[in-house]
mmCIF file of C-alpha atoms in Angstrom:
data_model
loop_
_atom_site.group_PDB
_atom_site.id
_atom_site.type_symbol
_atom_site.label_atom_id
_atom_site.label_comp_id
_atom_site.label_asym_id
_atom_site.label_seq_id
_atom_site.Cartn_x
_atom_site.Cartn_y
_atom_site.Cartn_z
ATOM 1 C CA MET M 256 51.199 0.571 28.912
ATOM 2 C CA ASP M 257 52.173 4.616 28.057
ATOM 3 C CA ARG M 258 55.788 5.440 27.587
ATOM 4 C CA PHE M 259 56.119 7.172 31.084
ATOM 5 C CA SER M 260 54.742 4.100 32.972
ATOM 6 C CA ALA M 261 57.154 1.871 31.040
ATOM 7 C CA VAL M 262 59.981 3.957 31.929
ATOM 8 C CA GLU M 263 59.006 4.048 35.736
ATOM 9 C CA ARG M 264 58.412 0.461 35.645
ATOM 10 C CA ALA M 265 61.974 -0.115 34.125
ATOM 11 C CA LEU M 266 63.479 1.841 36.945
ATOM 12 C CA ARG M 267 61.626 0.215 39.716
ATOM 13 C CA GLY M 268 62.799 -3.281 38.417
ATOM 14 C CA ALA M 269 66.361 -2.470 37.762
ATOM 15 C CA PRO M 270 69.093 -3.739 40.069
ATOM 16 C CA PRO M 271 70.342 -0.972 42.236
ATOM 17 C CA HIS M 272 73.647 -0.731 40.721
ATOM 18 C CA ALA M 273 72.165 -0.503 37.254
ATOM 19 C CA LEU M 274 69.745 2.421 37.539
ATOM 20 C CA TYR M 275 71.712 4.546 34.906
ATOM 21 C CA GLU M 276 71.570 1.669 32.443
ATOM 22 C CA ALA M 277 67.904 0.987 32.922
ATOM 23 C CA ALA M 278 67.307 4.628 32.293
ATOM 24 C CA GLN M 279 69.490 4.863 29.550
ATOM 25 C CA ASP M 280 67.675 1.815 27.617
ATOM 26 C CA ALA M 281 64.267 2.888 28.655
ATOM 27 C CA LEU M 282 64.586 6.411 27.361
ATOM 28 C CA THR M 283 66.325 5.241 24.233
ATOM 29 C CA THR M 284 63.376 2.901 23.627
ATOM 30 C CA HIS M 285 60.377 4.972 24.705
ATOM 31 C CA TYR M 286 61.571 8.397 24.104
ATOM 32 C CA THR M 287 63.952 8.065 21.004
ATOM 33 C CA ALA M 288 66.903 9.379 23.124
ATOM 34 C CA VAL M 289 70.220 9.585 21.452
ATOM 35 C CA SER M 290 72.067 9.627 24.510
ATOM 36 C CA VAL M 291 71.562 9.716 28.296
ATOM 37 C CA ASP M 292 73.864 10.745 31.150
ATOM 38 C CA LEU M 293 73.299 10.688 34.947
ATOM 39 C CA LEU M 294 75.459 13.292 36.879
ATOM 40 C CA MET M 295 75.891 13.307 40.665
ATOM 41 C CA ALA M 296 76.727 16.317 42.836
ATOM 42 C CA ASP M 297 79.742 15.942 44.904
ATOM 43 C CA TYR M 298 80.042 16.520 48.539
ATOM 44 C CA ALA M 299 81.264 20.101 48.103
ATOM 45 C CA MET M 300 78.398 20.852 45.855
ATOM 46 C CA SER M 301 80.704 22.364 43.397
ATOM 47 C CA ILE M 302 80.979 19.715 40.640
ATOM 48 C CA LEU M 303 78.684 17.198 38.866
ATOM 49 C CA GLN M 304 80.305 13.898 38.079
ATOM 50 C CA PRO M 305 79.010 11.409 35.340
ATOM 51 C CA VAL M 306 77.889 7.992 36.956
ATOM 52 C CA ASN M 307 78.646 6.281 33.684
ATOM 53 C CA ALA M 308 82.215 7.307 33.820
ATOM 54 C CA LEU M 309 83.336 5.601 37.106
ATOM 55 C CA PRO M 310 86.091 5.375 38.136
ATOM 56 C CA TYR M 311 86.290 9.161 36.988
ATOM 57 C CA THR M 312 87.480 8.526 33.453
ATOM 58 C CA ALA M 313 85.459 11.684 32.209
ATOM 59 C CA GLU M 314 85.738 15.187 33.265
ATOM 60 C CA PRO M 315 83.334 16.610 35.820
ATOM 61 C CA VAL M 316 81.275 19.764 35.057
ATOM 62 C CA SER M 317 80.847 22.830 37.194
ATOM 63 C CA VAL M 318 77.715 23.505 39.147
ATOM 64 C CA HIS M 319 77.988 27.113 38.787
ATOM 65 C CA ALA M 320 79.093 27.378 35.109
ATOM 66 C CA SER M 321 77.463 24.802 32.990
ATOM 67 C CA ALA M 322 74.191 23.903 31.355
ATOM 68 C CA PRO M 323 73.476 20.867 33.809
ATOM 69 C CA GLY M 324 74.454 23.143 36.514
ATOM 70 C CA ARG M 325 71.750 25.642 35.653
ATOM 71 C CA ALA M 326 69.177 22.716 35.937
ATOM 72 C CA PHE M 327 70.745 21.724 39.248
ATOM 73 C CA GLY M 328 70.653 25.320 40.604
ATOM 74 C CA SER M 329 67.059 26.355 39.571
ATOM 75 C CA GLN M 330 65.643 22.886 40.071
ATOM 76 C CA GLN M 331 63.791 23.251 36.739
ATOM 77 C CA PRO M 332 64.440 21.798 33.467
ATOM 78 C CA HIS M 333 67.138 23.541 31.328
ATOM 79 C CA VAL M 334 67.357 22.939 27.401
ATOM 80 C CA GLU M 335 70.168 23.564 25.229
ATOM 81 C CA ARG M 336 69.443 24.044 21.488
ATOM 82 C CA PRO M 337 72.799 24.393 19.699
ATOM 83 C CA ALA M 338 72.887 26.326 16.283
ATOM 84 C CA ARG M 339 72.115 24.273 13.211
ATOM 85 C CA ALA M 340 71.474 21.103 15.302
ATOM 86 C CA THR M 341 68.831 18.552 14.889
ATOM 87 C CA HIS M 342 68.851 17.565 18.491
ATOM 88 C CA VAL M 343 68.247 19.160 21.881
ATOM 89 C CA ILE M 344 69.951 18.479 25.012
ATOM 90 C CA ALA M 345 67.763 18.794 28.044
ATOM 91 C CA HIS M 346 68.972 18.748 31.697
ATOM 92 C CA PHE M 347 66.571 17.743 34.441
ATOM 93 C CA PRO M 348 67.134 18.134 38.418
ATOM 94 C CA VAL M 349 67.306 14.664 40.199
ATOM 95 C CA SER M 350 66.271 15.340 43.883
ATOM 96 C CA VAL M 351 64.175 13.595 46.612
ATOM 97 C CA ARG M 352 61.777 16.017 48.258
ATOM 98 C CA GLY M 353 63.933 18.946 47.836
ATOM 99 C CA ASP M 354 67.327 17.344 48.557
ATOM 100 C CA ARG M 355 69.339 17.791 45.374
ATOM 101 C CA ILE M 356 71.285 14.784 44.209
ATOM 102 C CA GLY M 357 72.314 15.425 40.533
ATOM 103 C CA VAL M 358 71.089 15.960 36.894
ATOM 104 C CA LEU M 359 69.673 13.752 34.184
ATOM 105 C CA THR M 360 70.742 14.862 30.724
ATOM 106 C CA VAL M 361 68.909 13.596 27.776
ATOM 107 C CA ARG M 362 69.692 14.296 24.080
ATOM 108 C CA LEU M 363 66.895 13.873 21.558
ATOM 109 C CA PRO M 364 65.797 14.584 18.387
ATOM 110 C CA GLU M 365 64.127 18.288 18.224
ATOM 111 C CA ASP M 366 60.976 17.192 16.640
ATOM 112 C CA GLN M 367 60.373 14.715 19.564
ATOM 113 C CA TYR M 368 60.602 17.319 22.188
ATOM 114 C CA ASP M 369 57.700 19.231 23.397
ATOM 115 C CA GLN M 370 56.020 20.458 26.647
ATOM 116 C CA GLN M 371 54.423 17.027 27.300
ATOM 117 C CA THR M 372 57.678 15.190 26.763
ATOM 118 C CA GLU M 373 59.440 17.889 29.168
ATOM 119 C CA ARG M 374 56.864 17.295 31.987
ATOM 120 C CA GLU M 375 57.209 13.584 31.614
ATOM 121 C CA LEU M 376 60.997 13.676 31.683
ATOM 122 C CA HIS M 377 61.045 16.045 34.565
ATOM 123 C CA GLU M 378 59.014 13.407 36.507
ATOM 124 C CA ILE M 379 61.144 10.692 35.320
ATOM 125 C CA ALA M 380 64.299 12.462 36.805
ATOM 126 C CA GLU M 381 62.201 12.725 40.137
ATOM 127 C CA VAL M 382 61.530 8.928 40.083
ATOM 128 C CA LEU M 383 65.106 8.324 39.255
ATOM 129 C CA GLY M 384 66.132 10.266 42.513
ATOM 130 C CA HIS M 385 63.826 8.120 44.764
ATOM 131 C CA GLU M 386 65.138 5.088 43.067
ATOM 132 C CA ILE M 387 68.834 6.328 43.814
ATOM 133 C CA ALA M 388 67.900 6.955 47.370
ATOM 134 C CA VAL M 389 66.548 3.590 47.857
ATOM 135 C CA ALA M 390 69.251 1.899 45.979
ATOM 136 C CA GLU M 391 71.955 3.531 48.260
ATOM 137 C CA ARG M 392 71.103 1.029 50.918
ATOM 138 C CA ASP M 393 72.306 -1.785 48.712
ATOM 139 C CA THR M 394 75.117 -0.292 46.499
ATOM 140 C CA ASP M 395 78.026 2.026 46.905
ATOM 141 C CA LEU M 396 78.018 3.250 43.405
ATOM 142 C CA TYR M 397 76.225 6.357 43.769
ATOM 143 C CA LEU M 398 78.072 7.376 46.983
ATOM 144 C CA GLN M 399 81.375 6.946 44.943
ATOM 145 C CA ALA M 400 79.927 9.196 42.289
ATOM 146 C CA ARG M 401 79.796 11.932 44.711
ATOM 147 C CA ARG M 402 83.498 11.880 45.522
ATOM 148 C CA ALA M 403 85.915 14.293 43.762
ATOM 149 C CA ASN M 404 88.268 13.280 46.315
ATOM 150 C CA ARG M 405 88.659 10.532 49.245
ATOM 151 C CA LEU M 406 86.907 11.253 52.466
ATOM 152 C CA THR M 407 88.661 11.080 55.703
ATOM 153 C CA LEU M 408 87.346 8.426 57.880
ATOM 154 C CA ALA M 409 85.827 10.906 60.243
ATOM 155 C CA ALA M 410 84.292 12.628 57.172
ATOM 156 C CA GLU M 411 82.796 9.321 56.021
ATOM 157 C CA MET M 412 81.173 8.662 59.445
ATOM 158 C CA GLN M 413 79.796 12.324 59.463
ATOM 159 C CA TRP M 414 78.085 12.229 56.113
ATOM 160 C CA GLN M 415 76.363 8.946 56.960
ATOM 161 C CA LEU M 416 74.835 10.714 59.850
ATOM 162 C CA LEU M 417 73.168 13.219 57.758
ATOM 163 C CA PRO M 418 69.441 13.167 56.708
ATOM 164 C CA GLY M 419 70.277 15.157 53.414
ATOM 165 C CA ARG M 420 71.464 18.686 52.534
ATOM 166 C CA SER M 421 68.192 20.294 51.775
ATOM 167 C CA CYS M 422 64.342 19.511 52.263
ATOM 168 C CA VAL M 423 61.232 21.009 51.168
ATOM 169 C CA ARG M 424 57.803 20.989 52.589
ATOM 170 C CA PRO M 425 54.952 23.390 52.202
ATOM 171 C CA GLU M 426 55.580 24.810 55.787
ATOM 172 C CA TYR M 427 59.269 25.182 55.341
ATOM 173 C CA GLU M 428 62.344 24.861 53.300
ATOM 174 C CA ILE M 429 66.000 23.795 54.620
ATOM 175 C CA GLY M 430 69.452 23.775 53.220
ATOM 176 C CA ALA M 431 72.664 22.896 54.966
ATOM 177 C CA GLN M 432 76.215 22.301 54.176
ATOM 178 C CA LEU M 433 79.452 21.265 55.938
ATOM 179 C CA GLU M 434 82.928 22.489 55.050
ATOM 180 C CA PRO M 435 85.608 21.261 54.240
ATOM 181 C CA ALA M 436 83.336 18.742 52.815
ATOM 182 C CA TYR M 437 86.096 15.891 52.403
ATOM 183 C CA ALA M 438 87.581 16.397 55.872
ATOM 184 C CA ILE M 439 84.979 17.439 58.551
ATOM 185 C CA TYR M 440 84.975 15.659 61.877
ATOM 186 C CA GLY M 441 82.789 17.243 64.520
ATOM 187 C CA ASP M 442 79.999 19.462 63.116
ATOM 188 C CA ASN M 443 76.611 18.068 62.017
ATOM 189 C CA PHE M 444 73.051 18.636 61.665
ATOM 190 C CA ASP M 445 69.747 16.526 61.788
ATOM 191 C CA TRP M 446 66.146 17.081 61.207
ATOM 192 C CA SER M 447 63.044 15.031 61.405
ATOM 193 C CA ALA M 448 59.328 16.115 60.785
ATOM 194 C CA SER M 449 55.942 14.539 61.497
ATOM 195 C CA ALA M 450 52.518 15.658 60.500
ATOM 196 C CA ASP M 451 52.511 18.608 63.172
ATOM 197 C CA HIS M 452 56.263 19.194 64.088
ATOM 198 C CA LEU M 453 59.850 19.683 62.781
ATOM 199 C CA THR M 454 62.634 18.867 65.142
ATOM 200 C CA LEU M 455 66.039 20.421 64.051
ATOM 201 C CA THR M 456 69.403 19.760 65.541
ATOM 202 C CA VAL M 457 72.650 21.636 64.975
ATOM 203 C CA THR M 458 75.769 20.341 66.779
ATOM 204 C CA ASN M 459 79.209 21.801 67.073
ATOM 205 C CA GLY M 460 81.511 19.024 67.862
ATOM 206 C CA MET M 461 84.653 19.038 70.236
ATOM 207 C CA GLY M 462 87.997 17.737 69.333
ATOM 208 C CA GLU M 463 89.359 16.421 65.972
ATOM 209 C CA GLY M 464 89.387 13.674 63.680
ATOM 210 C CA ILE M 465 88.024 10.201 64.573
ATOM 211 C CA GLU M 466 87.435 11.222 68.303
ATOM 212 C CA ALA M 467 85.090 14.128 67.344
ATOM 213 C CA ALA M 468 83.291 11.968 64.802
ATOM 214 C CA LEU M 469 82.698 9.255 67.543
ATOM 215 C CA LEU M 470 81.375 11.846 70.065
ATOM 216 C CA THR M 471 78.874 13.473 67.423
ATOM 217 C CA ASN M 472 77.735 9.923 66.381
ATOM 218 C CA LEU M 473 76.903 9.079 70.071
ATOM 219 C CA ALA M 474 75.264 12.321 70.490
ATOM 220 C CA ILE M 475 73.250 12.380 67.396
ATOM 221 C CA ASN M 476 72.101 8.631 67.963
ATOM 222 C CA ALA M 477 71.073 9.392 71.550
ATOM 223 C CA LEU M 478 69.056 12.294 70.532
ATOM 224 C CA ARG M 479 67.408 10.103 67.843
ATOM 225 C CA ASN M 480 66.684 7.410 70.170
ATOM 226 C CA ALA M 481 65.005 9.733 72.632
ATOM 227 C CA ARG M 482 63.109 11.757 70.013
ATOM 228 C CA ARG M 483 61.585 8.415 68.476
ATOM 229 C CA ALA M 484 60.585 7.425 72.071
ATOM 230 C CA GLY M 485 58.271 10.263 71.618
ATOM 231 C CA LEU M 486 60.036 12.193 74.570
ATOM 232 C CA SER M 487 59.850 15.989 74.744
ATOM 233 C CA LEU M 488 62.692 18.271 73.641
ATOM 234 C CA VAL M 489 64.038 18.839 77.232
ATOM 235 C CA ASP M 490 64.058 15.026 77.815
ATOM 236 C CA GLN M 491 65.940 14.575 74.692
ATOM 237 C CA ALA M 492 68.721 16.810 75.606
ATOM 238 C CA PHE M 493 68.632 15.371 79.126
ATOM 239 C CA LEU M 494 69.132 11.633 77.810
ATOM 240 C CA ALA M 495 71.672 12.753 75.327
ATOM 241 C CA ASP M 496 73.475 14.529 78.008
ATOM 242 C CA GLN M 497 73.521 11.372 80.169
ATOM 243 C CA ALA M 498 74.893 8.983 77.281
ATOM 244 C CA ILE M 499 77.505 11.338 76.628
ATOM 245 C CA TYR M 500 78.516 11.855 80.407
ATOM 246 C CA GLY M 501 78.018 8.047 80.894
ATOM 247 C CA HIS M 502 80.657 7.175 78.321
ATOM 248 C CA TYR M 503 83.266 10.021 78.667
ATOM 249 C CA HIS M 504 82.587 11.225 82.308
ATOM 250 C CA GLY M 505 83.164 14.858 81.518
ATOM 251 C CA ALA M 506 86.224 14.529 79.568
ATOM 252 C CA ALA M 507 84.438 15.388 76.308
ATOM 253 C CA HIS M 508 81.201 17.240 75.634
ATOM 254 C CA LEU M 509 79.245 18.473 72.822
ATOM 255 C CA SER M 510 77.662 21.975 71.905
ATOM 256 C CA VAL M 511 74.186 21.657 70.449
ATOM 257 C CA LEU M 512 71.153 23.786 69.396
ATOM 258 C CA LEU M 513 67.879 21.855 69.592
ATOM 259 C CA LEU M 514 64.543 23.295 68.027
ATOM 260 C CA ARG M 515 61.110 21.804 67.853
ATOM 261 C CA PHE M 516 58.711 23.757 65.438
ATOM 262 C CA ASP M 517 54.870 23.511 65.646
ATOM 263 C CA LEU M 518 54.059 23.629 61.875
ATOM 264 C CA ALA M 519 50.583 25.005 62.448
ATOM 265 C CA THR M 520 51.253 27.944 64.392
ATOM 266 C CA GLY M 521 55.028 28.792 64.059
ATOM 267 C CA GLU M 522 55.738 28.353 67.727
ATOM 268 C CA VAL M 523 59.142 27.116 68.483
ATOM 269 C CA GLU M 524 60.825 25.405 71.641
ATOM 270 C CA ILE M 525 64.593 25.941 71.710
ATOM 271 C CA VAL M 526 67.323 24.341 73.958
ATOM 272 C CA ASP M 527 70.624 26.068 73.583
ATOM 273 C CA ALA M 528 73.268 23.903 74.896
ATOM 274 C CA GLY M 529 76.543 25.418 73.657
ATOM 275 C CA SER M 530 78.109 27.330 70.831
ATOM 276 C CA PRO M 531 76.032 27.034 67.790
ATOM 277 C CA LYS M 532 74.611 30.464 66.989
ATOM 278 C CA MET M 533 71.082 31.318 65.583
ATOM 279 C CA TRP M 534 70.244 34.429 63.353
ATOM 280 C CA ARG M 535 67.057 35.693 61.931
ATOM 281 C CA LEU M 536 66.475 37.591 58.605
ATOM 282 C CA ARG M 537 63.201 39.459 58.558
ATOM 283 C CA GLN M 538 62.114 41.765 56.096
ATOM 284 C CA GLY M 539 65.881 42.335 54.871
ATOM 285 C CA LYS M 540 67.376 42.770 58.410
ATOM 286 C CA ALA M 541 69.814 40.188 59.785
ATOM 287 C CA GLU M 542 70.101 40.002 63.546
ATOM 288 C CA PRO M 543 71.461 37.569 66.041
ATOM 289 C CA ILE M 544 69.010 35.829 68.216
ATOM 290 C CA GLU M 545 70.154 35.758 71.923
ATOM 291 C CA LEU M 546 69.165 32.810 73.730
ATOM 292 C CA GLU M 547 69.332 31.475 77.102
ATOM 293 C CA ALA M 548 72.705 29.689 77.259
ATOM 294 C CA GLN M 549 72.950 26.239 78.915
ATOM 295 C CA LEU M 550 75.626 23.682 79.419
ATOM 296 C CA PRO M 551 76.948 21.554 76.564
ATOM 297 C CA LEU M 552 75.804 17.943 76.594
ATOM 298 C CA GLY M 553 78.017 15.508 78.591
ATOM 299 C CA MET M 554 79.790 18.251 80.643
ATOM 300 C CA PHE M 555 78.432 17.400 83.995
ATOM 301 C CA GLU M 556 76.365 14.654 85.369
ATOM 302 C CA ASP M 557 72.501 15.240 85.831
ATOM 303 C CA THR M 558 72.516 18.557 84.169
ATOM 304 C CA ILE M 559 68.949 20.088 84.123
ATOM 305 C CA TYR M 560 67.849 21.838 80.626
ATOM 306 C CA ALA M 561 64.903 24.088 80.132
ATOM 307 C CA ALA M 562 63.086 24.779 76.822
ATOM 308 C CA GLN M 563 62.983 28.719 75.736
ATOM 309 C CA PRO M 564 59.731 29.798 73.531
ATOM 310 C CA PHE M 565 60.412 31.467 70.335
ATOM 311 C CA THR M 566 57.955 32.358 67.229
ATOM 312 C CA VAL M 567 58.626 32.507 63.587
ATOM 313 C CA LEU M 568 56.630 34.208 61.184
ATOM 314 C CA PRO M 569 56.004 33.451 57.404
ATOM 315 C CA GLY M 570 58.792 35.024 55.473
ATOM 316 C CA ASP M 571 61.341 34.568 58.172
ATOM 317 C CA ARG M 572 64.724 33.025 57.353
ATOM 318 C CA LEU M 573 66.782 31.523 59.955
ATOM 319 C CA PHE M 574 70.568 30.635 60.120
ATOM 320 C CA PHE M 575 72.339 28.334 62.473
ATOM 321 C CA LEU M 576 76.010 28.499 62.380
ATOM 322 C CA SER M 577 79.011 26.786 63.970
ATOM 323 C CA ASP M 578 81.923 28.573 65.607
ATOM 324 C CA GLY M 579 83.922 27.342 62.432
ATOM 325 C CA VAL M 580 82.141 30.343 60.602
ATOM 326 C CA TYR M 581 82.273 33.059 63.243
ATOM 327 C CA ASP M 582 85.867 32.359 64.611
ATOM 328 C CA VAL M 583 87.369 32.377 61.091
ATOM 329 C CA THR M 584 90.440 34.776 60.506
ATOM 330 C CA SER M 585 91.925 36.237 57.491
ATOM 331 C CA PRO M 586 95.736 35.731 56.731
ATOM 332 C CA ASP M 587 96.714 39.018 58.607
ATOM 333 C CA GLY M 588 94.582 37.875 61.689
ATOM 334 C CA GLU M 589 91.450 39.815 61.055
ATOM 335 C CA ARG M 590 88.394 38.064 62.493
ATOM 336 C CA TYR M 591 85.357 37.184 60.478
ATOM 337 C CA SER M 592 83.055 40.101 61.793
ATOM 338 C CA GLU M 593 79.357 40.233 62.473
ATOM 339 C CA THR M 594 79.254 42.978 59.886
ATOM 340 C CA ALA M 595 80.763 40.602 57.194
ATOM 341 C CA LEU M 596 78.416 37.661 58.279
ATOM 342 C CA THR M 597 75.289 40.124 57.970
ATOM 343 C CA ARG M 598 76.496 41.222 54.554
ATOM 344 C CA ALA M 599 76.660 37.561 53.466
ATOM 345 C CA MET M 600 73.148 36.760 54.777
ATOM 346 C CA THR M 601 71.583 39.733 53.284
ATOM 347 C CA ALA M 602 73.309 39.321 49.860
ATOM 348 C CA THR M 603 71.990 35.650 49.598
ATOM 349 C CA ARG M 604 68.397 36.874 50.475
ATOM 350 C CA LEU M 605 67.074 36.055 46.942
ATOM 351 C CA LEU M 606 68.540 32.544 46.886
ATOM 352 C CA PRO M 607 66.683 29.457 47.836
ATOM 353 C CA PRO M 608 67.860 27.720 51.065
ATOM 354 C CA SER M 609 69.450 25.004 49.332
ATOM 355 C CA GLN M 610 72.042 27.234 47.813
ATOM 356 C CA VAL M 611 72.398 29.717 50.523
ATOM 357 C CA PRO M 612 74.758 27.676 53.001
ATOM 358 C CA ARG M 613 77.408 27.008 49.957
ATOM 359 C CA ALA M 614 77.219 30.784 48.922
ATOM 360 C CA VAL M 615 77.974 31.802 52.602
ATOM 361 C CA LEU M 616 80.774 29.251 53.110
ATOM 362 C CA HIS M 617 82.309 30.501 49.630
ATOM 363 C CA GLU M 618 82.157 33.957 51.137
ATOM 364 C CA LEU M 619 83.990 32.711 54.329
ATOM 365 C CA ALA M 620 86.772 30.831 52.208
ATOM 366 C CA GLY M 621 87.443 34.174 50.437
ATOM 367 C CA HIS M 622 87.925 35.936 53.980
ATOM 368 C CA ARG M 623 90.194 32.962 55.036
ATOM 369 C CA GLY M 624 92.305 33.061 51.987
ATOM 370 C CA PRO M 625 94.564 30.387 50.863
ATOM 371 C CA ILE M 626 95.037 29.005 54.705
ATOM 372 C CA ASP M 627 93.575 25.683 55.282
ATOM 373 C CA PRO M 628 90.757 25.687 57.813
ATOM 374 C CA ASP M 629 91.676 24.604 61.427
ATOM 375 C CA ASP M 630 87.854 24.011 62.207
ATOM 376 C CA ASP M 631 85.164 22.827 60.333
ATOM 377 C CA ALA M 632 82.135 25.167 59.528
ATOM 378 C CA LEU M 633 78.597 24.334 59.368
ATOM 379 C CA VAL M 634 75.698 26.800 57.766
ATOM 380 C CA VAL M 635 71.959 25.752 58.056
ATOM 381 C CA CYS M 636 69.340 27.923 56.480
ATOM 382 C CA LEU M 637 65.645 27.647 57.134
ATOM 383 C CA ASP M 638 62.711 29.554 55.276
ATOM 384 C CA TRP M 639 59.508 29.601 57.194
ATOM 385 C CA HIS M 640 56.428 29.742 55.068
ATOM 386 C CA GLY M 641 53.990 28.647 57.734
ATOM 387 C CA ARG M 642 50.901 26.383 57.328
ATOM 388 C CA ARG M 643 48.044 28.012 55.146
#
């Protein structure tokens, strides 16, 4: 058995809570690693925390100003070669189909590090990411490692709903983020892809705290139930509307933007049922997309919804924003304008979608200043490549 296969087999055979230890032992044995560290990105995507240091006995490192952070941001290996040292420190992104999880750091003798070793360790980090995704069904260890602070109960419920925070396929790339990461309660996003279609849902919740989280949980699961039954986008909206109205009788409702992309043609069906807004960046120009506004889900009984056609072209970048973005005001009461939002979108045009939402929300936080947000904010970024 070759060394790569030996490490892969060790990871696949490890207990869910012991993936780090299995990686450490296997890389030490088969790659002569001197040390191995596994760092997990926190919910705010601002720091990387070591799994082997739980509960938080070691200092986290910055995503934006550290060597592991460079590997995390670029999703490519980053190698440190300290002066007069006999070892190299190699950092590898740990991700699952574009969803960035963390970084695997391996220190090993310089004479043992070559291009073949780098390729193998890069693949091992990917295998580790897939094993972590599976292991999270059976252990809390990796979810705990992502927490720089305690989540509110509402935030716990919301994060458990999410499919991930980024996704990469040949036809598209998606990146998304929620803020404040540790205290969100109503906003949410969801996506699902088949061989021919991508369905994307962006929700802007009503209310605060647990009540907002419960409403969003009901809506997302109703939409998933209808989608998994093979129903059309319009019927998905209709059944989710009935589920919410049947429970709340109009006392609570949910704003949602539903989209269904044809992966082969770029044709899109859209149901705009509320306040989430859609923008398009095409050839460097950002502009809002005006859609046919319809009633939020659950506002009235037997609401009829209609899908609106839309087309995306290769090279288009789409933004989806909750009102926690465009309703923010500065300390002196100045509203975050469309001009500022356009500037943020164009300024991040060279970043991959996985990094764009965090950058836009950082700009938003600068406008808001030291004031705590009174609403959660959501940014979803989608790059459309189209099918070749």
